[in-house]
Amino acid sequence: MAKHALLSSGARAWRSLACARSELRLDLTLGGGQSFRWRETAQGHWTGVMGGRVWTLTQTDDTLWYHVYRSSAGERKRRKRRAGAALQVERDKLRKEEEPVAGTPVQEEEEEEEEEEEEMLRDYFQLKVQLGHLYQTWGAADPHFQSIAHIFTGVRMLRQDPTECLFSFICSSNNHVSRIQGMVERLCAALGAPLLRLEGTAYHRFPSLAALADPLVEARLRDLGFGYRARFLRQSAAQILDSREPRWLEGLRGVPYPLARDALRTLPGVGTKVADCVCLMSLDKAEAVPVDTHVWQIARRDYSVAPGNNQKSITDKLHRDLGDFFRRLWGPRAGWAQSVLFCADLKKFQKLKETSRPKKKEEEEAEKEKEKKEEEEEEEAGPCRSKKMKAGKNRTTKKIKTT
């Protein structure tokens, strides 16, 4: 049975990119509600599907490591091509031993494939964007951001496939992250092409628009627990196929943010929040600020901004007003900054705050009181005890030095 890759088992099967943790943290970026296709399969190792391939990612302080799995069918074809190429090389050697043998077509193909995968990874994490510089800019403009920036470093915006991003976030309506992950996993297992299986876990491609638009899909997805979202998924896919260009979604990357957002809102099941998520996380609209209950609470609690304070739901006007507030505060990449605060507000990451928080005044005073009490006890015991203790310490020191 094929197993998930581990860096500790040897780095030969891995490739790497220079990337500091301050520029990318996998746990916060992949586990922060942007994409729903990644799982932590071992400590610090994240496995998921991206670009029709299965990857495991991990990192050390200054390096991003990645392993790309090959399907069994693909690996058999690759071995067959290698064997054929090796035989051809041997024949060429017998013919012209005096001439150096150039790289084989198979080697060139594999090198091209590896270069393509590296570029896919760089593009997915948008590694050309210097995150440290952005954090400095946001911190200078916003004291609250500055107060948490040192804890939540490396939160980077993904550049996802627009189709996968759109239909994943249609599933997000009135939902929480773990349940959305389960839905997206079932959606891929039911309608996506299989890729491979690792330790009992099957990995699939994200479904195509044609698969999602099938008339029988709605009933099937309702049986899988999608509820009313099943209708939205099928109708949106059908509408794109029937009345749009084949690459209409990708084409929205080239139009201004307000037009892209309004175009997405014409689809069934796509409101302002979902449209902003898709704009920010797959359509290169870094100024988009998705507003949900988390962001609304952050605005009221941490910024004393409370438009629509008496409202019970987030209206389009409230969404627009809060988005404009954060765009004025953080600038053209406001959506990236918002994702940092969103991560900092998630329950799953609260331990990071606890381990990083400075000691409270009462704790410091208690420690001082304890030290003072120990000194008083030592003085009460008299100089002989003090000397013995010091001598004991000296002997211990000498032992350590001589060993």
Tab-separated table of N, CA, C and O in Angstrom, residues 248-313:
chain	number	residue	atom	x	y	z
A	248	TRP	N	-14.761	31.275	-19.333
A	248	TRP	CA	-15.329	32.530	-18.827
A	248	TRP	C	-14.797	32.876	-17.436
A	248	TRP	O	-14.419	34.025	-17.165
A	249	LEU	N	-14.751	31.888	-16.550
A	249	LEU	CA	-14.295	32.153	-15.185
A	249	LEU	C	-12.850	32.653	-15.171
A	249	LEU	O	-12.539	33.651	-14.522
A	250	GLU	N	-11.951	31.966	-15.886
A	250	GLU	CA	-10.559	32.399	-15.935
A	250	GLU	C	-10.452	33.797	-16.531
A	250	GLU	O	-9.605	34.603	-16.132
A	251	GLY	N	-11.337	34.115	-17.480
A	251	GLY	CA	-11.323	35.429	-18.119
A	251	GLY	C	-11.644	36.565	-17.163
A	251	GLY	O	-11.257	37.716	-17.406
A	252	LEU	N	-12.329	36.262	-16.050
A	252	LEU	CA	-12.645	37.309	-15.071
A	252	LEU	C	-11.403	37.829	-14.356
A	252	LEU	O	-11.462	38.878	-13.708
A	253	ARG	N	-10.295	37.116	-14.489
A	253	ARG	CA	-9.050	37.628	-13.914
A	253	ARG	C	-8.617	38.928	-14.587
A	253	ARG	O	-7.900	39.734	-13.989
A	254	GLY	N	-9.058	39.132	-15.810
A	254	GLY	CA	-8.620	40.298	-16.564
A	254	GLY	C	-9.560	41.488	-16.534
A	254	GLY	O	-9.312	42.482	-17.220
A	255	VAL	N	-10.634	41.423	-15.735
A	255	VAL	CA	-11.575	42.545	-15.669
A	255	VAL	C	-11.510	43.182	-14.280
A	255	VAL	O	-11.064	42.547	-13.318
A	256	PRO	N	-11.927	44.438	-14.131
A	256	PRO	CA	-11.872	45.107	-12.820
A	256	PRO	C	-12.689	44.364	-11.762
A	256	PRO	O	-13.683	43.702	-12.074
A	257	TYR	N	-12.257	44.533	-10.517
A	257	TYR	CA	-12.896	43.833	-9.388
A	257	TYR	C	-14.410	44.009	-9.324
A	257	TYR	O	-15.144	43.006	-9.227
A	258	PRO	N	-14.973	45.235	-9.404
A	258	PRO	CA	-16.435	45.354	-9.295
A	258	PRO	C	-17.186	44.592	-10.387
A	258	PRO	O	-18.234	43.995	-10.126
A	259	LEU	N	-16.633	44.571	-11.604
A	259	LEU	CA	-17.285	43.850	-12.700
A	259	LEU	C	-17.216	42.340	-12.485
A	259	LEU	O	-18.192	41.623	-12.751
A	260	ALA	N	-16.069	41.854	-12.028
A	260	ALA	CA	-15.929	40.420	-11.761
A	260	ALA	C	-16.883	39.972	-10.657
A	260	ALA	O	-17.555	38.941	-10.771
A	261	ARG	N	-16.971	40.772	-9.593
A	261	ARG	CA	-17.871	40.433	-8.480
A	261	ARG	C	-19.326	40.414	-8.949
A	261	ARG	O	-20.080	39.477	-8.637
A	262	ASP	N	-19.737	41.422	-9.715
A	262	ASP	CA	-21.125	41.481	-10.180
A	262	ASP	C	-21.437	40.348	-11.155
A	262	ASP	O	-22.553	39.813	-11.158
A	263	ALA	N	-20.453	39.973	-11.974
A	263	ALA	CA	-20.667	38.865	-12.905
A	263	ALA	C	-20.890	37.552	-12.142
A	263	ALA	O	-21.769	36.749	-12.491
A	264	LEU	N	-20.114	37.322	-11.103
A	264	LEU	CA	-20.270	36.106	-10.303
A	264	LEU	C	-21.625	36.071	-9.602
A	264	LEU	O	-22.235	35.003	-9.445
A	265	ARG	N	-22.113	37.230	-9.199
A	265	ARG	CA	-23.380	37.290	-8.461
A	265	ARG	C	-24.586	36.949	-9.334
A	265	ARG	O	-25.692	36.773	-8.812
A	266	THR	N	-24.407	36.851	-10.633
A	266	THR	CA	-25.518	36.427	-11.500
A	266	THR	C	-25.749	34.919	-11.427
A	266	THR	O	-26.744	34.423	-11.949
A	267	LEU	N	-24.818	34.194	-10.792
A	267	LEU	CA	-24.933	32.731	-10.707
A	267	LEU	C	-25.782	32.333	-9.501
A	267	LEU	O	-25.714	32.971	-8.442
A	268	PRO	N	-26.580	31.265	-9.620
A	268	PRO	CA	-27.378	30.786	-8.487
A	268	PRO	C	-26.496	30.403	-7.294
A	268	PRO	O	-25.473	29.743	-7.452
A	269	GLY	N	-26.886	30.860	-6.114
A	269	GLY	CA	-26.156	30.496	-4.897
A	269	GLY	C	-24.932	31.337	-4.624
A	269	GLY	O	-24.193	31.056	-3.672
A	270	VAL	N	-24.711	32.383	-5.428
A	270	VAL	CA	-23.524	33.230	-5.237
A	270	VAL	C	-23.957	34.617	-4.776
A	270	VAL	O	-24.496	35.407	-5.560
A	271	GLY	N	-23.745	34.889	-3.493
A	271	GLY	CA	-24.002	36.216	-2.949
A	271	GLY	C	-22.722	37.019	-2.904
A	271	GLY	O	-21.683	36.614	-3.445
A	272	THR	N	-22.770	38.155	-2.202
A	272	THR	CA	-21.621	39.059	-2.174
A	272	THR	C	-20.415	38.411	-1.504
A	272	THR	O	-19.279	38.542	-1.982
A	273	LYS	N	-20.624	37.693	-0.389
A	273	LYS	CA	-19.489	37.101	0.315
A	273	LYS	C	-18.808	36.038	-0.536
A	273	LYS	O	-17.574	36.021	-0.668
A	274	VAL	N	-19.581	35.141	-1.126
A	274	VAL	CA	-19.000	34.086	-1.963
A	274	VAL	C	-18.286	34.702	-3.160
A	274	VAL	O	-17.171	34.302	-3.519
A	275	ALA	N	-18.905	35.707	-3.780
A	275	ALA	CA	-18.281	36.362	-4.924
A	275	ALA	C	-16.943	36.988	-4.527
A	275	ALA	O	-15.952	36.889	-5.267
A	276	ASP	N	-16.895	37.628	-3.349
A	276	ASP	CA	-15.638	38.233	-2.896
A	276	ASP	C	-14.580	37.174	-2.588
A	276	ASP	O	-13.387	37.389	-2.847
A	277	CYS	N	-14.989	36.056	-2.030
A	277	CYS	CA	-14.032	34.965	-1.768
A	277	CYS	C	-13.402	34.485	-3.077
A	277	CYS	O	-12.178	34.295	-3.162
A	278	VAL	N	-14.239	34.284	-4.086
A	278	VAL	CA	-13.743	33.802	-5.377
A	278	VAL	C	-12.849	34.854	-6.029
A	278	VAL	O	-11.795	34.538	-6.588
A	279	CYS	N	-13.243	36.125	-5.952
A	279	CYS	CA	-12.422	37.208	-6.501
A	279	CYS	C	-11.050	37.250	-5.849
A	279	CYS	O	-10.022	37.371	-6.517
A	280	LEU	N	-11.019	37.146	-4.525
A	280	LEU	CA	-9.765	37.261	-3.775
A	280	LEU	C	-8.877	36.037	-3.946
A	280	LEU	O	-7.667	36.162	-4.129
A	281	MET	N	-9.456	34.846	-3.903
A	281	MET	CA	-8.680	33.612	-3.793
A	281	MET	C	-8.422	32.915	-5.120
A	281	MET	O	-7.710	31.913	-5.161
A	282	SER	N	-8.988	33.441	-6.219
A	282	SER	CA	-8.722	32.790	-7.504
A	282	SER	C	-8.685	33.735	-8.691
A	282	SER	O	-8.220	33.345	-9.755
A	283	LEU	N	-9.172	34.973	-8.536
A	283	LEU	CA	-9.281	35.877	-9.683
A	283	LEU	C	-8.380	37.106	-9.592
A	283	LEU	O	-8.592	38.095	-10.308
A	284	ASP	N	-7.392	37.076	-8.714
A	284	ASP	CA	-6.377	38.133	-8.627
A	284	ASP	C	-6.940	39.482	-8.173
A	284	ASP	O	-6.364	40.528	-8.497
A	285	LYS	N	-8.031	39.482	-7.407
A	285	LYS	CA	-8.590	40.740	-6.901
A	285	LYS	C	-8.175	40.896	-5.439
A	285	LYS	O	-8.939	40.610	-4.511
A	286	ALA	N	-6.940	41.370	-5.228
A	286	ALA	CA	-6.378	41.434	-3.876
A	286	ALA	C	-7.101	42.434	-2.990
A	286	ALA	O	-6.969	42.393	-1.762
A	287	GLU	N	-7.871	43.351	-3.584
A	287	GLU	CA	-8.600	44.350	-2.798
A	287	GLU	C	-9.945	43.842	-2.277
A	287	GLU	O	-10.596	44.509	-1.467
A	288	ALA	N	-10.375	42.677	-2.740
A	288	ALA	CA	-11.654	42.118	-2.288
A	288	ALA	C	-11.565	41.728	-0.814
A	288	ALA	O	-10.613	41.062	-0.390
A	289	VAL	N	-12.555	42.136	-0.024
A	289	VAL	CA	-12.583	41.815	1.407
A	289	VAL	C	-13.883	41.065	1.709
A	289	VAL	O	-14.938	41.679	1.890
A	290	PRO	N	-13.839	39.733	1.748
A	290	PRO	CA	-15.046	38.985	2.097
A	290	PRO	C	-15.472	39.290	3.530
A	290	PRO	O	-14.647	39.283	4.443
A	291	VAL	N	-16.748	39.555	3.714
A	291	VAL	CA	-17.267	39.897	5.042
A	291	VAL	C	-18.242	38.811	5.491
A	291	VAL	O	-19.273	38.589	4.860
A	292	ASP	N	-17.876	38.135	6.570
A	292	ASP	CA	-18.790	37.186	7.210
A	292	ASP	C	-18.912	37.587	8.675
A	292	ASP	O	-18.480	38.670	9.075
A	293	THR	N	-19.520	36.731	9.481
A	293	THR	CA	-19.728	37.092	10.895
A	293	THR	C	-18.405	37.307	11.629
A	293	THR	O	-18.310	38.153	12.519
A	294	HIS	N	-17.359	36.529	11.261
A	294	HIS	CA	-16.032	36.718	11.877
A	294	HIS	C	-15.539	38.143	11.643
A	294	HIS	O	-15.112	38.836	12.571
A	295	VAL	N	-15.576	38.564	10.382
A	295	VAL	CA	-15.034	39.876	10.022
A	295	VAL	C	-15.888	40.988	10.626
A	295	VAL	O	-15.372	42.019	11.071
A	296	TRP	N	-17.195	40.786	10.679
A	296	TRP	CA	-18.099	41.768	11.291
A	296	TRP	C	-17.758	41.940	12.776
A	296	TRP	O	-17.674	43.050	13.300
A	297	GLN	N	-17.549	40.808	13.458
A	297	GLN	CA	-17.184	40.864	14.876
A	297	GLN	C	-15.826	41.539	15.084
A	297	GLN	O	-15.637	42.313	16.022
A	298	ILE	N	-14.863	41.241	14.201
A	298	ILE	CA	-13.541	41.858	14.292
A	298	ILE	C	-13.661	43.376	14.145
A	298	ILE	O	-13.044	44.142	14.893
A	299	ALA	N	-14.474	43.823	13.186
A	299	ALA	CA	-14.649	45.264	12.946
A	299	ALA	C	-15.228	45.960	14.169
A	299	ALA	O	-14.778	47.042	14.565
A	300	ARG	N	-16.206	45.337	14.813
A	300	ARG	CA	-16.838	45.956	15.987
A	300	ARG	C	-15.946	45.871	17.222
A	300	ARG	O	-15.812	46.838	17.977
A	301	ARG	N	-15.337	44.709	17.416
A	301	ARG	CA	-14.565	44.487	18.648
A	301	ARG	C	-13.209	45.186	18.633
A	301	ARG	O	-12.806	45.805	19.620
A	302	ASP	N	-12.492	45.111	17.518
A	302	ASP	CA	-11.106	45.568	17.481
A	302	ASP	C	-10.919	46.939	16.831
A	302	ASP	O	-9.858	47.550	16.991
A	303	TYR	N	-11.948	47.404	16.104
A	303	TYR	CA	-11.807	48.683	15.406
A	303	TYR	C	-12.926	49.670	15.749
A	303	TYR	O	-12.936	50.776	15.223
A	304	SER	N	-13.834	49.235	16.619
A	304	SER	CA	-14.969	50.083	17.019
A	304	SER	C	-15.716	50.626	15.798
A	304	SER	O	-16.203	51.758	15.789
A	305	VAL	N	-15.769	49.805	14.757
A	305	VAL	CA	-16.525	50.153	13.553
A	305	VAL	C	-17.788	49.307	13.571
A	305	VAL	O	-17.716	48.092	13.558
A	306	ALA	N	-18.930	49.968	13.632
A	306	ALA	CA	-20.167	49.202	13.786
A	306	ALA	C	-21.273	49.707	12.873
A	306	ALA	O	-22.365	50.028	13.322
A	307	PRO	N	-21.017	49.778	11.567
A	307	PRO	CA	-22.143	50.115	10.692
A	307	PRO	C	-23.170	48.993	10.749
A	307	PRO	O	-22.814	47.821	10.781
A	308	GLY	N	-24.424	49.347	10.801
A	308	GLY	CA	-25.466	48.325	10.905
A	308	GLY	C	-25.423	47.600	12.226
A	308	GLY	O	-25.645	46.398	12.296
A	309	ASN	N	-25.124	48.325	13.315
A	309	ASN	CA	-24.936	47.698	14.617
A	309	ASN	C	-26.183	46.981	15.117
A	309	ASN	O	-26.103	46.024	15.875
A	310	ASN	N	-27.342	47.466	14.709
A	310	ASN	CA	-28.588	46.847	15.172
A	310	ASN	C	-29.085	45.746	14.236
A	310	ASN	O	-30.134	45.150	14.474
A	311	GLN	N	-28.329	45.479	13.161
A	311	GLN	CA	-28.739	44.459	12.202
A	311	GLN	C	-28.412	43.066	12.718
A	311	GLN	O	-27.461	42.872	13.470
A	312	LYS	N	-29.199	42.089	12.267
A	312	LYS	CA	-28.956	40.706	12.648
A	312	LYS	C	-28.295	39.921	11.526
A	312	LYS	O	-27.831	38.802	11.739
A	313	SER	N	-28.274	40.487	10.328
A	313	SER	CA	-27.637	39.814	9.200
A	313	SER	C	-26.790	40.820	8.422
A	313	SER	O	-26.953	42.033	8.561
